[in-house]
């Protein structure tokens, strides 16, 4: 691993120096990085140290998910290139986020955060191909850019990354349309014979409001039926249609809001009907001063049939969560956060030491640097 990371880092630094020495290419190459160090404490004290661990030993938390230890959620070092009609990006990452979200990928791909190339086929249309951030949801793998420290249940259980090709067209300065052909639901290597389709519509009626609708359609294996340990095999895959709606609004100079609703449909293997899961999410953020902000979140996740989160309990995964988050922004590049979070489930889905419980209480803190 040491040599695996040293060689790309030396290349990135060399490119950065080269771009600075050649004034004609100063704006073409950018080297960037991100480190998110954290500590989390789960009052249930799960024996495996995995936050979100359920009675069936699975977990539904994939970010900041190590209990009672100091760790790095995600450390990223990348390069971006842009000149004329060409653009591209390549970045490597490592951390507990990577361990949890890339477990199904071959080792050679686990440490790739993004790797794509793009070409501008017309004045307002780009085509990008490779590995890139998901078009679903308002939260990303970079917590620095999110309104809360921890990810929502919705974000942790929808794709963070995708592999394929996408076409983005700016209809007007208020409306952007995107179409995608993907390998599948958060995977780099394709595990079945089918390709997935995605769409995204983003509309900004004003500088203070963003309206988004993203969709996913493809054949995937539901968690409730995937007992083979192989993700998305042809024999287990059925049609999945997923919708992500959200609105972000700056209500005034200090108060902002994000309202989200997700709903998905998974075809039963018998083909007679389908399963449904959904998740509403509301976040309010208030900037007390420029350096200090507070965010409150309320969310609910209902997956009775275990399509995405298989709890192995009679009523499935039906959980309400609330959190309170404080941000201390030392500079534009350094952010310290503290968050308290409570999850309440209908069934006793969580491990509480050696017992089971329907409740999980967390405290998290993170120091993130982005440059």
Coordinates of C-alpha atoms in Angstrom, one line a residue:
X1 CA 0.0 0.0 0.0
X2 CA 2.9 2.4 0.8
X3 CA 4.3 2.2 -2.7
X4 CA 0.9 2.0 -4.3
X5 CA 0.1 5.5 -2.9
X6 CA 3.6 7.0 -3.1
X7 CA 3.9 6.7 -6.9
X8 CA 0.6 8.5 -7.8
X9 CA 1.3 11.2 -5.2
X10 CA 4.7 12.0 -6.8
X11 CA 3.0 12.2 -10.2
X12 CA 0.3 14.6 -8.9
X13 CA 2.9 16.8 -7.2
X14 CA 5.1 16.9 -10.4
X15 CA 2.1 17.8 -12.5
X16 CA 1.2 20.6 -10.1
X17 CA 4.7 22.0 -10.3
X18 CA 4.7 21.7 -14.1
X19 CA 1.4 23.5 -14.4
X20 CA 2.7 26.4 -12.2
X21 CA 5.9 26.7 -14.2
X22 CA 4.0 27.0 -17.6
X23 CA 1.8 30.1 -17.5
X24 CA -0.2 28.9 -20.5
X25 CA -1.5 25.9 -18.5
X26 CA -1.9 27.4 -15.0
X27 CA -5.7 27.1 -15.1
X28 CA -5.7 23.6 -16.7
X29 CA -4.4 21.4 -13.8
X30 CA -5.6 21.4 -10.2
X31 CA -4.3 19.2 -7.4
X32 CA -6.7 18.8 -4.5
X33 CA -7.0 16.9 -1.3
X34 CA -9.3 16.1 1.6
X35 CA -8.9 14.4 5.0
X36 CA -11.7 13.7 7.4
X37 CA -10.5 12.4 10.8
X38 CA -13.2 11.4 13.3
X39 CA -14.2 9.8 16.6
X40 CA -17.6 8.2 17.2
X41 CA -19.1 6.6 20.3
X42 CA -22.1 4.3 20.1
X43 CA -23.8 4.0 23.6
X44 CA -25.0 0.5 22.6
X45 CA -21.3 -0.5 22.5
X46 CA -21.6 -3.1 19.7
X47 CA -19.0 -5.8 20.2
X48 CA -17.7 -5.6 16.7
X49 CA -17.1 -1.8 16.9
X50 CA -19.3 -1.3 13.9
X51 CA -21.9 1.5 14.3
X52 CA -25.3 0.5 12.9
X53 CA -24.7 -3.2 13.6
X54 CA -27.9 -5.1 13.6
X55 CA -28.9 -8.4 15.2
X56 CA -28.1 -10.2 11.9
X57 CA -24.6 -8.7 12.0
X58 CA -25.2 -6.5 9.0
X59 CA -24.9 -2.7 9.2
X60 CA -26.7 0.1 7.5
X61 CA -24.1 2.8 8.3
X62 CA -21.2 3.2 5.9
X63 CA -19.7 6.5 6.9
X64 CA -18.1 7.4 10.2
X65 CA -19.0 4.0 11.3
X66 CA -16.3 2.8 13.8
X67 CA -17.2 2.8 17.5
X68 CA -14.9 4.2 20.2
X69 CA -11.8 4.6 18.1
X70 CA -10.0 7.5 16.3
X71 CA -9.9 6.9 12.6
X72 CA -10.0 8.4 9.1
X73 CA -13.3 8.3 7.4
X74 CA -11.9 9.4 4.0
X75 CA -8.6 10.7 2.9
X76 CA -8.5 11.8 -0.8
X77 CA -5.7 13.1 -3.1
X78 CA -6.7 13.9 -6.7
X79 CA -6.0 15.8 -9.8
X80 CA -8.4 17.6 -12.2
X81 CA -7.7 18.7 -15.7
X82 CA -9.7 21.1 -17.8
X83 CA -8.7 22.8 -21.1
X84 CA -10.8 23.9 -24.1
X85 CA -13.3 21.0 -24.7
X86 CA -11.6 18.4 -22.6
X87 CA -11.8 17.6 -18.9
X88 CA -10.9 14.8 -16.6
X89 CA -10.2 13.7 -13.1
X90 CA -8.3 11.1 -11.2
X91 CA -8.3 10.7 -7.4
X92 CA -7.2 8.0 -4.8
X93 CA -8.7 7.6 -1.4
X94 CA -8.5 5.5 1.8
X95 CA -10.3 5.2 5.1
X96 CA -13.2 3.4 6.9
X97 CA -15.6 4.8 4.3
X98 CA -13.7 3.0 1.6
X99 CA -13.6 -0.3 3.6
X100 CA -17.4 -0.3 4.0
X101 CA -18.4 0.9 0.5
X102 CA -16.0 -0.8 -1.7
X103 CA -15.9 -4.3 -0.1
X104 CA -17.4 -5.9 -3.3
X105 CA -14.8 -4.4 -5.6
X106 CA -11.5 -6.0 -6.6
X107 CA -8.5 -4.7 -4.7
X108 CA -7.1 -2.7 -7.7
X109 CA -10.3 -0.6 -7.8
X110 CA -11.0 -0.1 -4.0
X111 CA -8.8 2.9 -3.7
X112 CA -10.1 4.8 -6.7
X113 CA -12.3 7.7 -5.7
X114 CA -12.9 9.0 -9.2
X115 CA -11.4 8.4 -12.7
X116 CA -13.2 9.9 -15.7
X117 CA -12.6 11.8 -18.9
X118 CA -15.0 14.2 -20.6
X119 CA -15.5 16.0 -23.9
X120 CA -17.7 19.0 -24.7
X121 CA -19.6 17.9 -27.8
X122 CA -21.5 21.3 -28.1
X123 CA -21.5 24.6 -26.3
X124 CA -23.7 23.4 -23.5
X125 CA -23.3 19.6 -23.6
X126 CA -20.7 17.4 -22.0
X127 CA -20.1 13.6 -22.2
X128 CA -18.2 12.0 -19.3
X129 CA -17.1 8.4 -19.0
X130 CA -15.5 6.5 -16.1
X131 CA -16.0 6.5 -12.3
X132 CA -17.7 9.5 -10.9
X133 CA -19.9 10.7 -8.0
X134 CA -23.5 9.5 -7.9
X135 CA -26.3 11.5 -9.5
X136 CA -28.6 10.5 -6.6
X137 CA -29.1 12.5 -3.4
X138 CA -27.8 15.8 -2.0
X139 CA -25.1 14.2 0.2
X140 CA -21.7 13.0 -0.9
X141 CA -18.7 11.1 0.4
X142 CA -17.1 14.4 1.4
X143 CA -18.8 15.4 4.6
X144 CA -17.2 18.8 4.4
X145 CA -19.6 19.7 1.7
X146 CA -22.7 18.3 3.5
X147 CA -25.0 20.0 5.9
X148 CA -24.4 17.4 8.7
X149 CA -21.5 15.4 9.9
X150 CA -23.1 11.9 9.6
X151 CA -24.9 10.8 6.4
X152 CA -28.6 10.2 6.4
X153 CA -29.9 6.7 6.3
X154 CA -31.1 7.5 2.8
X155 CA -27.6 8.6 1.6
X156 CA -25.8 5.7 3.2
X157 CA -28.1 3.2 1.4
X158 CA -28.1 4.8 -2.1
X159 CA -25.0 5.0 -4.4
X160 CA -22.1 7.2 -3.5
X161 CA -20.3 6.4 -6.7
X162 CA -21.2 5.2 -10.2
X163 CA -19.4 3.8 -13.3
X164 CA -20.5 4.4 -16.8
X165 CA -21.2 7.2 -19.2
X166 CA -23.3 10.4 -18.8
X167 CA -24.4 13.2 -20.9
X168 CA -25.1 16.6 -19.3
X169 CA -26.9 19.3 -21.2
X170 CA -27.5 22.9 -19.9
X171 CA -30.9 23.8 -21.4
X172 CA -30.8 27.2 -19.8
X173 CA -28.9 28.8 -16.9
X174 CA -31.8 27.5 -14.7
X175 CA -32.3 24.0 -16.1
X176 CA -29.8 21.1 -16.4
X177 CA -30.6 17.6 -17.8
X178 CA -28.4 14.5 -17.3
X179 CA -28.8 11.0 -18.7
X180 CA -26.6 8.0 -17.7
X181 CA -25.9 4.5 -18.7
X182 CA -24.3 2.6 -15.7
X183 CA -22.8 -0.7 -14.7
X184 CA -25.3 -0.8 -11.8
X185 CA -26.2 0.4 -8.3
X186 CA -23.0 1.6 -6.7
X187 CA -20.4 -0.7 -8.3
X188 CA -17.3 -0.4 -10.5
X189 CA -17.2 -3.9 -11.8
X190 CA -20.4 -5.1 -13.4
X191 CA -21.8 -8.3 -11.7
X192 CA -24.6 -9.1 -14.1
X193 CA -25.3 -8.9 -17.9
X194 CA -27.6 -5.8 -17.6
X195 CA -26.8 -2.1 -17.8
X196 CA -28.7 0.4 -15.7
X197 CA -30.2 3.8 -16.7
X198 CA -30.3 7.0 -14.8
X199 CA -31.7 10.5 -15.2
X200 CA -31.4 13.8 -13.4
X201 CA -33.3 17.0 -13.7
X202 CA -32.0 20.1 -11.8
X203 CA -34.0 23.3 -11.9
X204 CA -33.1 26.6 -10.2
X205 CA -36.0 29.0 -10.4
X206 CA -33.9 31.5 -8.5
X207 CA -30.5 31.8 -6.9
X208 CA -32.0 30.7 -3.6
X209 CA -33.8 27.5 -4.7
X210 CA -32.7 24.2 -6.3
X211 CA -35.2 21.5 -7.3
X212 CA -33.8 18.0 -8.1
X213 CA -35.4 14.8 -9.4
X214 CA -33.1 11.8 -10.0
X215 CA -34.0 8.3 -11.1
X216 CA -32.4 4.9 -11.4
X217 CA -33.7 1.9 -13.4
X218 CA -31.9 -1.5 -13.7
X219 CA -31.8 -5.1 -12.6
X220 CA -30.3 -5.5 -9.1
X221 CA -30.3 -8.1 -6.3
X222 CA -32.3 -7.2 -3.3
X223 CA -30.6 -7.7 0.1
X224 CA -33.5 -10.0 1.2
X225 CA -32.7 -12.6 -1.5
X226 CA -28.9 -12.3 -1.9
X227 CA -27.8 -15.1 0.3
X228 CA -25.0 -16.3 -1.9
X229 CA -22.6 -13.6 -0.9
X230 CA -22.3 -12.5 -4.5
X231 CA -23.7 -9.1 -5.3
X232 CA -26.1 -8.6 -8.3
X233 CA -25.8 -12.0 -9.9
X234 CA -28.2 -12.6 -12.9
X235 CA -30.1 -15.3 -11.0
X236 CA -30.9 -12.9 -8.2
X237 CA -31.5 -9.6 -10.1
X238 CA -34.9 -8.2 -10.7
X239 CA -36.1 -4.8 -12.0
X240 CA -35.5 -1.8 -9.6
X241 CA -36.9 1.6 -10.1
X242 CA -35.8 4.3 -7.7
X243 CA -36.8 8.0 -7.4
X244 CA -34.9 10.8 -5.5
X245 CA -36.7 14.1 -5.0
X246 CA -35.2 17.0 -3.1
X247 CA -35.5 20.8 -2.7
X248 CA -32.8 23.0 -1.3
X249 CA -33.7 26.6 -0.3
X250 CA -32.0 29.6 1.4
X251 CA -34.9 30.9 3.4
X252 CA -33.0 34.0 4.5
X253 CA -29.4 35.0 5.0
X254 CA -28.9 32.7 7.9
X255 CA -31.5 29.9 7.5
X256 CA -31.4 27.1 4.8
X257 CA -33.6 24.0 4.3
X258 CA -33.3 20.7 2.5
X259 CA -36.4 18.6 2.1
X260 CA -36.0 15.1 0.5
X261 CA -38.2 12.2 -0.4
X262 CA -37.0 8.9 -1.8
X263 CA -39.1 5.9 -3.0
X264 CA -38.0 2.7 -4.7
X265 CA -39.7 -0.3 -6.2
X266 CA -38.1 -3.7 -6.5
X267 CA -39.8 -6.5 -8.6
X268 CA -40.4 -9.8 -6.8
X269 CA -38.6 -12.7 -8.4
X270 CA -42.0 -14.3 -9.1
X271 CA -42.8 -11.2 -11.2
X272 CA -46.3 -11.0 -9.7
X273 CA -45.8 -7.7 -7.9
X274 CA -43.1 -5.5 -6.3
X275 CA -41.7 -4.4 -2.9
X276 CA -41.6 -0.8 -1.9
X277 CA -39.2 1.2 0.3
X278 CA -39.1 5.0 1.0
X279 CA -37.4 7.6 3.1
X280 CA -38.4 11.3 3.9
X281 CA -35.7 13.6 5.2
X282 CA -35.7 17.2 6.4
X283 CA -32.6 19.3 7.4
X284 CA -32.6 22.9 8.7
X285 CA -29.3 24.8 9.0
X286 CA -28.8 28.1 10.8
X287 CA -25.7 30.2 10.6
X288 CA -25.3 31.8 14.0
X289 CA -22.2 33.7 12.8
X290 CA -19.8 33.1 9.8
X291 CA -17.7 30.6 11.8
X292 CA -20.5 28.8 13.7
X293 CA -23.6 27.0 12.4
X294 CA -26.1 24.5 13.8
X295 CA -28.1 21.9 11.9
X296 CA -31.1 19.8 12.8
X297 CA -32.2 16.7 10.9
X298 CA -35.3 14.4 11.1
X299 CA -35.6 11.4 8.9
X300 CA -37.5 8.1 8.5
X301 CA -36.6 5.0 6.6
X302 CA -39.1 2.2 5.8
X303 CA -37.9 -1.0 4.2
X304 CA -40.4 -3.6 5.5
X305 CA -39.2 -6.3 3.1
X306 CA -35.4 -5.7 3.4
X307 CA -34.8 -4.8 -0.2
X308 CA -31.9 -2.4 0.8
X309 CA -31.5 -2.9 4.5
X310 CA -32.2 -6.5 5.6
X311 CA -32.7 -6.4 9.4
X312 CA -33.9 -10.0 9.6
X313 CA -36.8 -9.0 12.0
X314 CA -40.6 -9.5 11.6
X315 CA -41.4 -5.9 10.6
X316 CA -38.2 -5.2 8.7
X317 CA -36.3 -2.0 9.0
X318 CA -38.6 0.9 10.0
X319 CA -36.5 3.5 11.7
X320 CA -36.8 7.2 12.7
X321 CA -33.7 9.2 13.3
X322 CA -33.0 12.7 14.6
X323 CA -29.7 14.6 15.0
X324 CA -28.2 17.9 16.1
X325 CA -25.0 19.1 14.5
X326 CA -22.6 22.0 15.4
X327 CA -20.1 23.3 12.8
X328 CA -17.0 25.3 13.8
X329 CA -15.4 26.7 10.7
X330 CA -11.9 27.9 11.6
X331 CA -11.0 28.8 8.0
X332 CA -12.5 28.1 4.5
X333 CA -10.4 24.9 4.5
X334 CA -10.8 23.6 8.1
X335 CA -14.0 22.4 9.7
X336 CA -14.6 20.9 13.1
X337 CA -18.0 19.3 13.8
X338 CA -19.9 17.7 16.7
X339 CA -23.1 15.7 16.3
X340 CA -25.5 13.8 18.5
X341 CA -27.8 11.3 16.8
X342 CA -30.6 9.0 18.0
X343 CA -32.2 6.2 16.0
X344 CA -35.4 4.5 17.0
X345 CA -36.6 1.4 15.2
X346 CA -39.9 -0.5 15.3
X347 CA -38.2 -3.8 15.9
X348 CA -35.2 -4.6 18.1
X349 CA -32.8 -4.4 15.2
X350 CA -29.7 -3.1 17.0
X351 CA -27.1 -4.9 19.0
X352 CA -26.8 -3.5 22.5
X353 CA -23.7 -5.2 24.0
X354 CA -24.9 -8.8 24.0
X355 CA -28.6 -8.0 23.8
X356 CA -30.9 -6.5 21.1
X357 CA -32.5 -3.0 21.2
X358 CA -34.7 -0.8 19.1
X359 CA -32.6 2.2 19.9
X360 CA -29.1 3.4 19.0
X361 CA -27.6 6.7 20.4
X362 CA -24.4 8.1 18.8
X363 CA -22.0 11.0 19.4
X364 CA -19.6 11.9 16.6
X365 CA -16.9 14.4 16.1
X366 CA -14.8 15.2 13.0
X367 CA -12.0 17.5 12.0
X368 CA -11.9 17.9 8.2
X369 CA -9.4 19.7 6.0
X370 CA -10.0 20.4 2.3
X371 CA -7.6 22.0 0.0

